[in-house]
Amino acid sequence: MIRDITIGQYYPSESVIHRLDARIKFIGTIGYVIALFLFDTFWGFLPALFWLGTIIVLSRIPLRFIAKGLKPVLFLLIFLALFNLFLTPGQTIFEWWIFNITDKGLENAGFMALRLMFLVIGSSMMTYTTTPSQLTAGMESIFKPLGVFKVPVHEVAMMMSIALRFIPILLEETDKIMKAQQARGADFESGNIFRRAKALIPVLVPLFVSAFRRAGELAEAMEARCYHGGKGRTKLHPLKMKGRDYVGLALIIGFVVAMGFVP
Amino acid sequence: MSITFDKVDHLYGKGTSFEKMALKNVSFHIRDGEFVGIIGHTGSGKSTLIQHMNGLLKCTGGNIYYDGKDISDKEYDRKKLRQNVGIVFQYPEHQLFEATVGKDVAFGPNNLGIPGLQAEVRTYEALRSVGIDDSLLDVSPFDLSGGQKRRVAIAGVLAMKPKVLVLDEPAAGLDPVGRRDILDMIAGIRREENITVILVSHSMEDVAEYVDRIMVMNDGELAMDGPVGEVFAHRRELEEMGLSVPQISLLMKDLEDAGIIKDTGIYTMEEAVRVLSKRLLEGSGQSTYNTTP
């Protein structure tokens, strides 16, 4: 069902990764993404797998939950793999009608699909283990220097965390509306693609109406509590680097540098 | 049309840290034409329970029978089931989407493949039975008041002519007058259409006056099931579940304990008025107690 979408969600658990400073996790994610683009042979996936596997094990998040997170990008994944498979020039190893698979195509398809999977799972690990409020605080702290160039750092961070926070709410709302319309005989599962798209109107209209209503309510609630942007705002739980955070940072730097040496 | 639950379980989010047993071994039988109230604290499994009645959720254990037929059978016509068991969800006004009131109400009949004219007749009938004037047929549902929107949404389910009508907190978020109006309207529809009605609520006060039978849900289990008076007699157990009996029945219980009245199990205002005025009249021939000067 639609509630199975886990991308951008927080998975509550007690683990070292959960307790890590949000800034470290953010830097770690960026470092990991850069590292994934530093190599261009399959050998590079070995250390990347080791790194990602260690984080997953440490985070105590069930593999099934992580696998579910790949579902929404599955279509993109297949699309990417197919394009690479058929459109890369090279030595032909298989030919049928207009289809032409080359050795290079096969290699590219596998490589791209793997890289995308590593990207999605790796960056999801950050949102799985960090609450939206920690995430906001972390991003705000990292991007603070941009404030010099009049970038509204706090506001942007706040917007991003609200957007993340609203994903589960809107998914739940979608689920509710779909059920209500199904109770009125709506059918989302049969018919061709146009019929199915049309069948979504009774879901999308109420969803948009409710999204706007919620946005308005949230804005009012924030104003009622005297929210006026980031100026002069203090924190209940200020971010503070601890011993494990420095260890984490050192490991991240080590990993990225090491990945630079992978052929 | 009868609904039978036989040892029904429902497990949410299997294998994750969100895992929760939302229904545990729930068994009951609802006969044709009954007026049942399902009561329970927030998160007690009421909403999960009713979603099983029209097959929106599938039970993870046990069996559900509609009219004696197992609804989890592969050949079972689920579309027919959704027509027969109409569910009005909480805040049903949030599901309105069409450009006009008439079109929105006709959404259900259209999905069932009912021909145009007949669907139109059903739309009129449904709107009339919820007390929405014909003049509002071509108005956008988003321009209506909150109470009117809810009525239109209920009409949307009624237009499918269900044999069982399930309403999840139909009076939520309305003012006292609005609550009474909506509940009176539902009781009226039940009388006229002669259908089974299941009213879900967390409020004893709302339900007591209307239904004949109460099912109490607590922590996913069916804790009590019986006639209203019988259930309300278990005041202490209800309070332990975070529920309370109606104010009027507390007062009447106190009067009974004080030896002023002899009647037990009174839970509606009307009945209380009847008993008390009878008691006042017979209590003494003195004019001080007389209600008529």
PDB file of C-alpha atoms in Angstrom, chain A residues 29-170:
ATOM      1  CA  THR A  29      26.182  11.522   3.549  1.00  0.00           C
ATOM      2  CA  ILE A  30      27.721  14.129   1.288  1.00  0.00           C
ATOM      3  CA  GLY A  31      31.122  12.466   1.610  1.00  0.00           C
ATOM      4  CA  TYR A  32      29.568   9.105   0.763  1.00  0.00           C
ATOM      5  CA  VAL A  33      27.809  10.509  -2.316  1.00  0.00           C
ATOM      6  CA  ILE A  34      31.064  12.079  -3.540  1.00  0.00           C
ATOM      7  CA  ALA A  35      32.910   8.820  -2.881  1.00  0.00           C
ATOM      8  CA  LEU A  36      30.399   6.928  -5.023  1.00  0.00           C
ATOM      9  CA  PHE A  37      31.429   9.061  -8.011  1.00  0.00           C
ATOM     10  CA  LEU A  38      35.174   8.716  -7.423  1.00  0.00           C
ATOM     11  CA  PHE A  39      35.509   5.227  -8.914  1.00  0.00           C
ATOM     12  CA  ASP A  40      34.518   3.779 -12.261  1.00  0.00           C
ATOM     13  CA  THR A  41      35.127   0.032 -11.902  1.00  0.00           C
ATOM     14  CA  PHE A  42      33.086  -2.541 -10.045  1.00  0.00           C
ATOM     15  CA  TRP A  43      35.889  -2.867  -7.450  1.00  0.00           C
ATOM     16  CA  GLY A  44      34.781   0.413  -5.916  1.00  0.00           C
ATOM     17  CA  PHE A  45      31.537  -1.121  -4.741  1.00  0.00           C
ATOM     18  CA  LEU A  46      33.382  -3.429  -2.355  1.00  0.00           C
ATOM     19  CA  PRO A  47      34.563  -0.765   0.111  1.00  0.00           C
ATOM     20  CA  ALA A  48      31.296   1.141  -0.437  1.00  0.00           C
ATOM     21  CA  LEU A  49      29.317  -1.988   0.456  1.00  0.00           C
ATOM     22  CA  PHE A  50      31.465  -2.496   3.531  1.00  0.00           C
ATOM     23  CA  TRP A  51      30.884   1.120   4.623  1.00  0.00           C
ATOM     24  CA  LEU A  52      27.131   1.055   3.969  1.00  0.00           C
ATOM     25  CA  GLY A  53      26.754  -2.405   5.507  1.00  0.00           C
ATOM     26  CA  THR A  54      28.512  -1.300   8.686  1.00  0.00           C
ATOM     27  CA  ILE A  55      26.214   1.715   8.994  1.00  0.00           C
ATOM     28  CA  ILE A  56      23.094  -0.399   8.415  1.00  0.00           C
ATOM     29  CA  VAL A  57      24.152  -2.979  10.996  1.00  0.00           C
ATOM     30  CA  LEU A  58      25.061  -0.281  13.532  1.00  0.00           C
ATOM     31  CA  SER A  59      21.770   1.565  12.968  1.00  0.00           C
ATOM     32  CA  ARG A  60      19.701  -1.537  13.836  1.00  0.00           C
ATOM     33  CA  ILE A  61      17.209  -0.811  11.080  1.00  0.00           C
ATOM     34  CA  PRO A  62      15.717  -3.976   9.601  1.00  0.00           C
ATOM     35  CA  LEU A  63      16.854  -4.734   6.053  1.00  0.00           C
ATOM     36  CA  ARG A  64      13.241  -5.226   4.993  1.00  0.00           C
ATOM     37  CA  PHE A  65      12.443  -1.651   5.920  1.00  0.00           C
ATOM     38  CA  ILE A  66      15.431  -0.407   3.922  1.00  0.00           C
ATOM     39  CA  ALA A  67      14.500  -2.562   0.946  1.00  0.00           C
ATOM     40  CA  LYS A  68      11.033  -1.029   0.972  1.00  0.00           C
ATOM     41  CA  GLY A  69      12.657   2.391   0.598  1.00  0.00           C
ATOM     42  CA  LEU A  70      13.925   1.327  -2.831  1.00  0.00           C
ATOM     43  CA  LYS A  71      10.410   0.682  -4.095  1.00  0.00           C
ATOM     44  CA  PRO A  72       9.585   4.219  -5.243  1.00  0.00           C
ATOM     45  CA  VAL A  73      12.820   4.435  -7.296  1.00  0.00           C
ATOM     46  CA  LEU A  74      12.412   0.970  -8.778  1.00  0.00           C
ATOM     47  CA  PHE A  75      10.876   2.368 -11.956  1.00  0.00           C
ATOM     48  CA  LEU A  76      13.727   4.841 -12.402  1.00  0.00           C
ATOM     49  CA  LEU A  77      16.217   2.072 -11.690  1.00  0.00           C
ATOM     50  CA  ILE A  78      14.800  -0.214 -14.394  1.00  0.00           C
ATOM     51  CA  PHE A  79      14.512   2.671 -16.838  1.00  0.00           C
ATOM     52  CA  LEU A  80      18.136   3.648 -16.294  1.00  0.00           C
ATOM     53  CA  ALA A  81      19.367   0.088 -16.600  1.00  0.00           C
ATOM     54  CA  LEU A  82      17.418  -0.566 -19.818  1.00  0.00           C
ATOM     55  CA  PHE A  83      18.651   2.592 -21.501  1.00  0.00           C
ATOM     56  CA  ASN A  84      22.223   1.765 -20.660  1.00  0.00           C
ATOM     57  CA  LEU A  85      21.739  -1.816 -21.722  1.00  0.00           C
ATOM     58  CA  PHE A  86      20.468  -1.053 -25.206  1.00  0.00           C
ATOM     59  CA  LEU A  87      22.032   2.250 -26.119  1.00  0.00           C
ATOM     60  CA  THR A  88      25.702   1.768 -25.273  1.00  0.00           C
ATOM     61  CA  PRO A  89      27.919   1.095 -28.295  1.00  0.00           C
ATOM     62  CA  GLY A  90      30.480  -1.714 -28.052  1.00  0.00           C
ATOM     63  CA  GLN A  91      31.078  -5.373 -28.848  1.00  0.00           C
ATOM     64  CA  THR A  92      27.727  -7.027 -29.621  1.00  0.00           C
ATOM     65  CA  ILE A  93      27.068 -10.107 -27.544  1.00  0.00           C
ATOM     66  CA  PHE A  94      23.367 -10.550 -28.181  1.00  0.00           C
ATOM     67  CA  GLU A  95      21.190  -9.425 -31.066  1.00  0.00           C
ATOM     68  CA  TRP A  96      17.480  -9.844 -31.724  1.00  0.00           C
ATOM     69  CA  TRP A  97      15.249  -7.790 -34.039  1.00  0.00           C
ATOM     70  CA  ILE A  98      16.097  -4.114 -33.252  1.00  0.00           C
ATOM     71  CA  PHE A  99      17.610  -4.914 -29.884  1.00  0.00           C
ATOM     72  CA  ASN A 100      21.328  -4.982 -29.614  1.00  0.00           C
ATOM     73  CA  ILE A 101      23.073  -5.727 -26.352  1.00  0.00           C
ATOM     74  CA  THR A 102      26.782  -4.989 -26.088  1.00  0.00           C
ATOM     75  CA  ASP A 103      29.328  -5.991 -23.475  1.00  0.00           C
ATOM     76  CA  LYS A 104      29.821  -2.367 -22.568  1.00  0.00           C
ATOM     77  CA  GLY A 105      26.041  -1.899 -22.304  1.00  0.00           C
ATOM     78  CA  LEU A 106      25.704  -4.772 -19.899  1.00  0.00           C
ATOM     79  CA  GLU A 107      28.525  -3.404 -17.801  1.00  0.00           C
ATOM     80  CA  ASN A 108      27.127   0.150 -17.803  1.00  0.00           C
ATOM     81  CA  ALA A 109      23.606  -1.009 -16.930  1.00  0.00           C
ATOM     82  CA  GLY A 110      24.838  -2.966 -13.937  1.00  0.00           C
ATOM     83  CA  PHE A 111      27.185  -0.211 -12.831  1.00  0.00           C
ATOM     84  CA  MET A 112      24.577   2.569 -13.053  1.00  0.00           C
ATOM     85  CA  ALA A 113      21.863   0.533 -11.350  1.00  0.00           C
ATOM     86  CA  LEU A 114      24.207  -0.390  -8.507  1.00  0.00           C
ATOM     87  CA  ARG A 115      25.382   3.177  -8.072  1.00  0.00           C
ATOM     88  CA  LEU A 116      21.800   4.489  -7.938  1.00  0.00           C
ATOM     89  CA  MET A 117      20.867   1.855  -5.385  1.00  0.00           C
ATOM     90  CA  PHE A 118      23.860   2.758  -3.231  1.00  0.00           C
ATOM     91  CA  LEU A 119      22.940   6.449  -3.542  1.00  0.00           C
ATOM     92  CA  VAL A 120      19.316   5.984  -2.513  1.00  0.00           C
ATOM     93  CA  ILE A 121      19.986   3.597   0.363  1.00  0.00           C
ATOM     94  CA  GLY A 122      22.933   5.631   1.631  1.00  0.00           C
ATOM     95  CA  SER A 123      21.138   8.950   1.673  1.00  0.00           C
ATOM     96  CA  SER A 124      18.007   7.337   3.150  1.00  0.00           C
ATOM     97  CA  MET A 125      20.130   6.181   6.082  1.00  0.00           C
ATOM     98  CA  MET A 126      20.453   9.800   7.162  1.00  0.00           C
ATOM     99  CA  THR A 127      16.699  10.427   7.278  1.00  0.00           C
ATOM    100  CA  TYR A 128      16.001   7.017   8.820  1.00  0.00           C
ATOM    101  CA  THR A 129      18.268   7.809  11.761  1.00  0.00           C
ATOM    102  CA  THR A 130      17.743  11.555  12.231  1.00  0.00           C
ATOM    103  CA  THR A 131      14.580  13.248  13.460  1.00  0.00           C
ATOM    104  CA  PRO A 132      13.378  16.179  11.321  1.00  0.00           C
ATOM    105  CA  SER A 133      14.163  18.666  14.075  1.00  0.00           C
ATOM    106  CA  GLN A 134      17.731  17.388  14.432  1.00  0.00           C
ATOM    107  CA  LEU A 135      18.080  17.479  10.673  1.00  0.00           C
ATOM    108  CA  THR A 136      16.972  21.110  10.542  1.00  0.00           C
ATOM    109  CA  ALA A 137      19.305  22.074  13.343  1.00  0.00           C
ATOM    110  CA  GLY A 138      22.167  20.262  11.628  1.00  0.00           C
ATOM    111  CA  MET A 139      21.620  21.814   8.210  1.00  0.00           C
ATOM    112  CA  GLU A 140      21.158  25.223   9.702  1.00  0.00           C
ATOM    113  CA  SER A 141      24.418  24.952  11.568  1.00  0.00           C
ATOM    114  CA  ILE A 142      26.356  23.691   8.529  1.00  0.00           C
ATOM    115  CA  PHE A 143      25.017  26.318   6.138  1.00  0.00           C
ATOM    116  CA  LYS A 144      25.241  29.200   8.596  1.00  0.00           C
ATOM    117  CA  PRO A 145      28.229  30.754   6.770  1.00  0.00           C
ATOM    118  CA  LEU A 146      25.984  31.284   3.725  1.00  0.00           C
ATOM    119  CA  GLY A 147      24.125  33.843   5.792  1.00  0.00           C
ATOM    120  CA  VAL A 148      26.892  36.266   4.844  1.00  0.00           C
ATOM    121  CA  PHE A 149      25.527  36.194   1.295  1.00  0.00           C
ATOM    122  CA  LYS A 150      22.013  36.973   2.598  1.00  0.00           C
ATOM    123  CA  VAL A 151      20.845  33.399   2.160  1.00  0.00           C
ATOM    124  CA  PRO A 152      17.931  32.831   4.594  1.00  0.00           C
ATOM    125  CA  VAL A 153      19.581  29.709   6.027  1.00  0.00           C
ATOM    126  CA  HIS A 154      17.209  29.184   8.927  1.00  0.00           C
ATOM    127  CA  GLU A 155      14.107  29.610   6.804  1.00  0.00           C
ATOM    128  CA  VAL A 156      15.311  27.219   4.112  1.00  0.00           C
ATOM    129  CA  ALA A 157      16.246  24.608   6.721  1.00  0.00           C
ATOM    130  CA  MET A 158      12.872  25.039   8.397  1.00  0.00           C
ATOM    131  CA  MET A 159      11.062  24.635   5.073  1.00  0.00           C
ATOM    132  CA  MET A 160      12.969  21.460   4.292  1.00  0.00           C
ATOM    133  CA  SER A 161      12.267  19.901   7.653  1.00  0.00           C
ATOM    134  CA  ILE A 162       8.580  20.809   7.455  1.00  0.00           C
ATOM    135  CA  ALA A 163       8.440  19.249   3.993  1.00  0.00           C
ATOM    136  CA  LEU A 164      10.024  16.061   5.335  1.00  0.00           C
ATOM    137  CA  ARG A 165       7.727  16.077   8.338  1.00  0.00           C
ATOM    138  CA  PHE A 166       4.694  16.350   6.070  1.00  0.00           C
ATOM    139  CA  ILE A 167       5.535  13.320   3.940  1.00  0.00           C
ATOM    140  CA  PRO A 168       4.059  10.788   6.371  1.00  0.00           C
ATOM    141  CA  ILE A 169       1.093  13.030   7.144  1.00  0.00           C
ATOM    142  CA  LEU A 170       0.209  13.423   3.488  1.00  0.00           C
TER     143      LEU A 170
END
